[in-house]
mmCIF file of C-alpha atoms in Angstrom:
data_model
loop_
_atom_site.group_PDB
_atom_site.id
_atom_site.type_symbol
_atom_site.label_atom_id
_atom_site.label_comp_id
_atom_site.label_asym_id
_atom_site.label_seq_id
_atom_site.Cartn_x
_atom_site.Cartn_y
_atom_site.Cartn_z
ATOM 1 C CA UNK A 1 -7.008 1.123 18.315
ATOM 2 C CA UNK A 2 -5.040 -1.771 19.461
ATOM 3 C CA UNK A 3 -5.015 -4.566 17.173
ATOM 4 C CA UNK A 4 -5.736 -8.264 18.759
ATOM 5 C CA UNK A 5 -4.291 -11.428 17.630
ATOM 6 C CA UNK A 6 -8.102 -12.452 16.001
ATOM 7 C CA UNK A 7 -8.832 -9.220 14.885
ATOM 8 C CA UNK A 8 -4.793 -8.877 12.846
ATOM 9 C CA UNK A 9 -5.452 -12.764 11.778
ATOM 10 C CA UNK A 10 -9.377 -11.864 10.553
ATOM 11 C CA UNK A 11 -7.911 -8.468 8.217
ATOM 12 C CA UNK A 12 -5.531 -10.724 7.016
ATOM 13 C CA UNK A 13 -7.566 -13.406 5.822
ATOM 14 C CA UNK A 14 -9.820 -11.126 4.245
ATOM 15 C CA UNK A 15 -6.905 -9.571 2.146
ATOM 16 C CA UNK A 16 -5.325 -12.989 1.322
ATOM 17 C CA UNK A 17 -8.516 -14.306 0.408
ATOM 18 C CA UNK A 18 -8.824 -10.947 -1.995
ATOM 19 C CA UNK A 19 -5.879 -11.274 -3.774
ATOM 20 C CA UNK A 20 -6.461 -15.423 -4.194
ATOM 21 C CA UNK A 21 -9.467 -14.966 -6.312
ATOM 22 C CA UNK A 22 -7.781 -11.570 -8.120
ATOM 23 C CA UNK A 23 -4.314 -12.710 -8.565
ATOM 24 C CA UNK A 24 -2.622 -9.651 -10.374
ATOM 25 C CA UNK A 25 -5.651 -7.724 -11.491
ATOM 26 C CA UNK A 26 -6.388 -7.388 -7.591
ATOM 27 C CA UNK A 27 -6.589 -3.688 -7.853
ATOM 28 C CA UNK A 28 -5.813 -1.352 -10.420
ATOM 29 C CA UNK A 29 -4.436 -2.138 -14.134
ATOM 30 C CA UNK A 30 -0.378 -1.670 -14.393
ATOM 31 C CA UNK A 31 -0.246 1.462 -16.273
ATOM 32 C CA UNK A 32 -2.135 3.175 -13.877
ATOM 33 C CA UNK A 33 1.029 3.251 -11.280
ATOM 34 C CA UNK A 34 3.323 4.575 -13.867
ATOM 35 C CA UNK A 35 1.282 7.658 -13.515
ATOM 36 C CA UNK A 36 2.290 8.314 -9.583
ATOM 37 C CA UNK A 37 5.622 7.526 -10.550
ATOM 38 C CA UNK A 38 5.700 10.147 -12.890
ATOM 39 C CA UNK A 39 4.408 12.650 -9.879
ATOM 40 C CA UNK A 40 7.560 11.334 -7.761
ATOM 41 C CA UNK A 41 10.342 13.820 -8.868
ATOM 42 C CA UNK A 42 13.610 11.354 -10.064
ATOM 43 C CA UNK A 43 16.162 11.163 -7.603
ATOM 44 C CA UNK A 44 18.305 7.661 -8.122
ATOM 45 C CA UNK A 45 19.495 5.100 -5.406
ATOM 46 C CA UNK A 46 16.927 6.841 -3.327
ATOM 47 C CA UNK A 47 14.640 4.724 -0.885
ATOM 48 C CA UNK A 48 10.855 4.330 -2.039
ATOM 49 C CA UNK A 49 8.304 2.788 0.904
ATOM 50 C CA UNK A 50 5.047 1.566 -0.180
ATOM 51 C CA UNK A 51 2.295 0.824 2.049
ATOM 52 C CA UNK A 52 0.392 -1.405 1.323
ATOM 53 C CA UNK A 53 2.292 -2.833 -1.920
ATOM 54 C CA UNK A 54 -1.163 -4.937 -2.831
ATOM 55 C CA UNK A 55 0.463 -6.504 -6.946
ATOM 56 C CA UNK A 56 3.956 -4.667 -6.467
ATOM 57 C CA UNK A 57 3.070 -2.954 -10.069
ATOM 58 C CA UNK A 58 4.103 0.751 -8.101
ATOM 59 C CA UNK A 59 7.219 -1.312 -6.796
ATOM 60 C CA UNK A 60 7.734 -2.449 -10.236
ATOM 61 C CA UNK A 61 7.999 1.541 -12.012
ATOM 62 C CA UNK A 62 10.264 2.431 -9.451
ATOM 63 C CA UNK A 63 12.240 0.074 -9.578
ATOM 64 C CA UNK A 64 12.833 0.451 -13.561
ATOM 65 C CA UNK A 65 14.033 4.456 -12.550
ATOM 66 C CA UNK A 66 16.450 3.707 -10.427
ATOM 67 C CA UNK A 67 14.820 3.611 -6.754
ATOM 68 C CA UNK A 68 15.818 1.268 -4.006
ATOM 69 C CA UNK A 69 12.285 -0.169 -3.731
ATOM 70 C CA UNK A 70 10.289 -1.642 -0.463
ATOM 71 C CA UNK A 71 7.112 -2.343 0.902
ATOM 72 C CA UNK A 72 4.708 -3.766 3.450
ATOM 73 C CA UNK A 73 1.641 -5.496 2.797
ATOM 74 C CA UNK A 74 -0.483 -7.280 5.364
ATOM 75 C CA UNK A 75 -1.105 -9.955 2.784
ATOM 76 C CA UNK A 76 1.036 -13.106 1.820
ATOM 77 C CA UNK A 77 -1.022 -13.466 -1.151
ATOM 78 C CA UNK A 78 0.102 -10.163 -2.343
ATOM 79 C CA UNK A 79 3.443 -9.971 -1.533
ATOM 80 C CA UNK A 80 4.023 -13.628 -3.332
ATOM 81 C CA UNK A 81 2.381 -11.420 -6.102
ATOM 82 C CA UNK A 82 4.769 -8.643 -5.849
ATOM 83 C CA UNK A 83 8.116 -10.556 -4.929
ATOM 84 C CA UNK A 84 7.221 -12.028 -8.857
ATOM 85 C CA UNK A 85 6.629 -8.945 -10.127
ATOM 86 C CA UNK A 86 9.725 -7.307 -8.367
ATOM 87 C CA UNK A 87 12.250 -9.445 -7.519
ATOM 88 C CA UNK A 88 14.395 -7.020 -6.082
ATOM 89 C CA UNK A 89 11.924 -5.531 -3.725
ATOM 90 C CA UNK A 90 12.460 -5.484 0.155
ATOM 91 C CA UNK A 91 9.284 -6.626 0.979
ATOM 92 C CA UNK A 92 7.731 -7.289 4.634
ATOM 93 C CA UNK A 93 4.210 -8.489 6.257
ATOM 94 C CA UNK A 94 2.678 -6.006 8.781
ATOM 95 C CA UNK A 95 0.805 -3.480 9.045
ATOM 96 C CA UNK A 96 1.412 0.261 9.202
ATOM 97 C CA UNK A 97 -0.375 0.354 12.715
ATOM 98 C CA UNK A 98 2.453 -1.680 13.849
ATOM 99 C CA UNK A 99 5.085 -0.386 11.478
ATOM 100 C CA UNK A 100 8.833 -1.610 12.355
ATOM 101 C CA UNK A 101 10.859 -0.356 9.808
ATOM 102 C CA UNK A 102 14.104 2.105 10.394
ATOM 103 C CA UNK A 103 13.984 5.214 11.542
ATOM 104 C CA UNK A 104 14.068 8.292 9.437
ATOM 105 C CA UNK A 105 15.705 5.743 6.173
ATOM 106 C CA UNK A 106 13.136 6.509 3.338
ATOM 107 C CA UNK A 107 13.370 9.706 0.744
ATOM 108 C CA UNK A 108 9.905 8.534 -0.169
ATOM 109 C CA UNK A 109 6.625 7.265 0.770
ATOM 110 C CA UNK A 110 3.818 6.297 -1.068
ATOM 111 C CA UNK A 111 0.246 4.392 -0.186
ATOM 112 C CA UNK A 112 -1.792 4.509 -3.292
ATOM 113 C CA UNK A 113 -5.818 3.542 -2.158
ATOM 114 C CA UNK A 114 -4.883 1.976 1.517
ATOM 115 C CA UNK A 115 -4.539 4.785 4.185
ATOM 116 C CA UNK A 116 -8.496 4.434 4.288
ATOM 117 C CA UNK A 117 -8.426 1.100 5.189
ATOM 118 C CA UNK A 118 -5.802 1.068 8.317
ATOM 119 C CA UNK A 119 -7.616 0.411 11.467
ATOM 120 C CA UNK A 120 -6.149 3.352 13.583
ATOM 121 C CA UNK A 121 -5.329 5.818 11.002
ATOM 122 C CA UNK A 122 -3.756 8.377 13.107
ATOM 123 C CA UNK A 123 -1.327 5.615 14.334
ATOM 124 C CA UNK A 124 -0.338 4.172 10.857
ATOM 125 C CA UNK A 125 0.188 7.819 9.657
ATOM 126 C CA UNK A 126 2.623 8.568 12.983
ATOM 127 C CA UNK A 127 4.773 5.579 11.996
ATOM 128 C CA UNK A 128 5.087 6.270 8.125
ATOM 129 C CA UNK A 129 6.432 9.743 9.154
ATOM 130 C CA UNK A 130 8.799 7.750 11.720
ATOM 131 C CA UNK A 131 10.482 5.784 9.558
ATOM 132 C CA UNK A 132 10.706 8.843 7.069
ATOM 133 C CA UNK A 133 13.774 10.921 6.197
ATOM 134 C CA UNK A 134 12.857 14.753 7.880
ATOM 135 C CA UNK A 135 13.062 15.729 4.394
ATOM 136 C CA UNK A 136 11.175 12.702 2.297
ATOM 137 C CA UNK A 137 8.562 13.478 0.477
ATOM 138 C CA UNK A 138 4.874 11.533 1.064
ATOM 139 C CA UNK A 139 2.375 10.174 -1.768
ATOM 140 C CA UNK A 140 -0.472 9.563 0.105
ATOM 141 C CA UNK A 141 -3.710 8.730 -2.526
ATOM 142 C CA UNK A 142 -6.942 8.024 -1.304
ATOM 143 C CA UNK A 143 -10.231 7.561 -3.159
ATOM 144 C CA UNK A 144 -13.108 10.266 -3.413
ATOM 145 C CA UNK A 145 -15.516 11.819 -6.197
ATOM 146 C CA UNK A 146 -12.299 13.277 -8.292
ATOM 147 C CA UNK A 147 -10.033 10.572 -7.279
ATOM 148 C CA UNK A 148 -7.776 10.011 -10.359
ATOM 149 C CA UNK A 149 -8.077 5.881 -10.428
ATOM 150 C CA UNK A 150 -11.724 6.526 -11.272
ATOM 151 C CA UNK A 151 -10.798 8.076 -14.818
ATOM 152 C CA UNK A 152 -10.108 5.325 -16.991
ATOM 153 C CA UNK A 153 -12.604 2.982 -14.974
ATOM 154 C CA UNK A 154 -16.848 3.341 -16.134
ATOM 155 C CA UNK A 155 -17.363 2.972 -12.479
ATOM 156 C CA UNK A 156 -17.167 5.930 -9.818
ATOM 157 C CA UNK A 157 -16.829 5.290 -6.354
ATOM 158 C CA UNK A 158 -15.373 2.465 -4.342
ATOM 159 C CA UNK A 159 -17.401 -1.101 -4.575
ATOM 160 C CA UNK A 160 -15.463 -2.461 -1.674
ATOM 161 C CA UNK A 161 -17.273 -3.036 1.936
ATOM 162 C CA UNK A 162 -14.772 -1.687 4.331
ATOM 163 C CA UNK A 163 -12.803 -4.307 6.626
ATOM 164 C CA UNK A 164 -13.568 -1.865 9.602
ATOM 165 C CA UNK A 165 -17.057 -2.006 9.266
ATOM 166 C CA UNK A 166 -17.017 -5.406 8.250
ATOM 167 C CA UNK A 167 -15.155 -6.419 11.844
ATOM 168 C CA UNK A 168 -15.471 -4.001 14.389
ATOM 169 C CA UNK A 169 -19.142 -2.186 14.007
#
């Protein structure tokens, strides 16, 4: 699905507006990302993309184990977030529908609760594996009954209204 000008601005909003009233508890708590970390095998100076960086806290744990650390975010509000919480992060707006990034330059990839919400899924997931390395390795997590975010939470299942229903039913 081609994204329009109103229909890129109107995601946005709704994502800057989300992590506004959230600030750093936008999403998960901070030792939940140390967890996928620890699923990442170690592998140092390597190059660790992730999608939809939201606080930066994933950003954060790789960066304290020796990654080279980036990510994309379609919301200023969360990369302002992030670039506190990592200062050395790479970090760029856009989204992974319109992905421009190098080619074949990351060992690793991860998108922790986001794939879900791109507009045109099968294009976001062509241009993660673009800017992949032939041999990186993905960490794609995305919420259902078993999901592992749900285990330390009361709550089971995702609260949120999706964006694409919200804007384009």
């Amino acid at each position: 699905m081609f994204l329009t000008e109103e229909k890129r601005k109107q995601i946005t909003a709704y994502y800057d507006e989300w992590h506004k009233l959230h600030g750093i508890g936008a999403w998960r708590k901070q030792d939940d990302y140390e967890y996928f970390i620890d699923i990442i095998p170690p592998k140092s100076g390597a190059k660790l993309l992730d999608i939809g960086c939201g606080t930066g806290y994933l950003l954060q744990y790789a960066s304290k184990r020796g990654y080279n650390v980036y990510g994309i975010d379609i919301s200023s509000e969360a990369l302002e977030i992030t670039r506190k919480n990592v200062p050395s992060a790479k970090l760029y707006q856009m989204h992974a529908e319109e992905l421009e990034l190098p080619l074949n330059y990351f060992d690793f990839v991860t998108s922790i609760g986001v794939v879900e919400h791109f507009i045109d899924i099968e294009e976001g997931l062509r241009n993660i594996k673009r800017v992949a390395k032939a041999d990186a390795l993905f960490l794609l997590v995305m919420p259902n009954l078993n999901f592992v975010g749900w285990q330390n939470k009361e709550h089971k299942g995702t609260a949120q209204i999706d964006i694409n229903e919200q804007l384009f039913s």
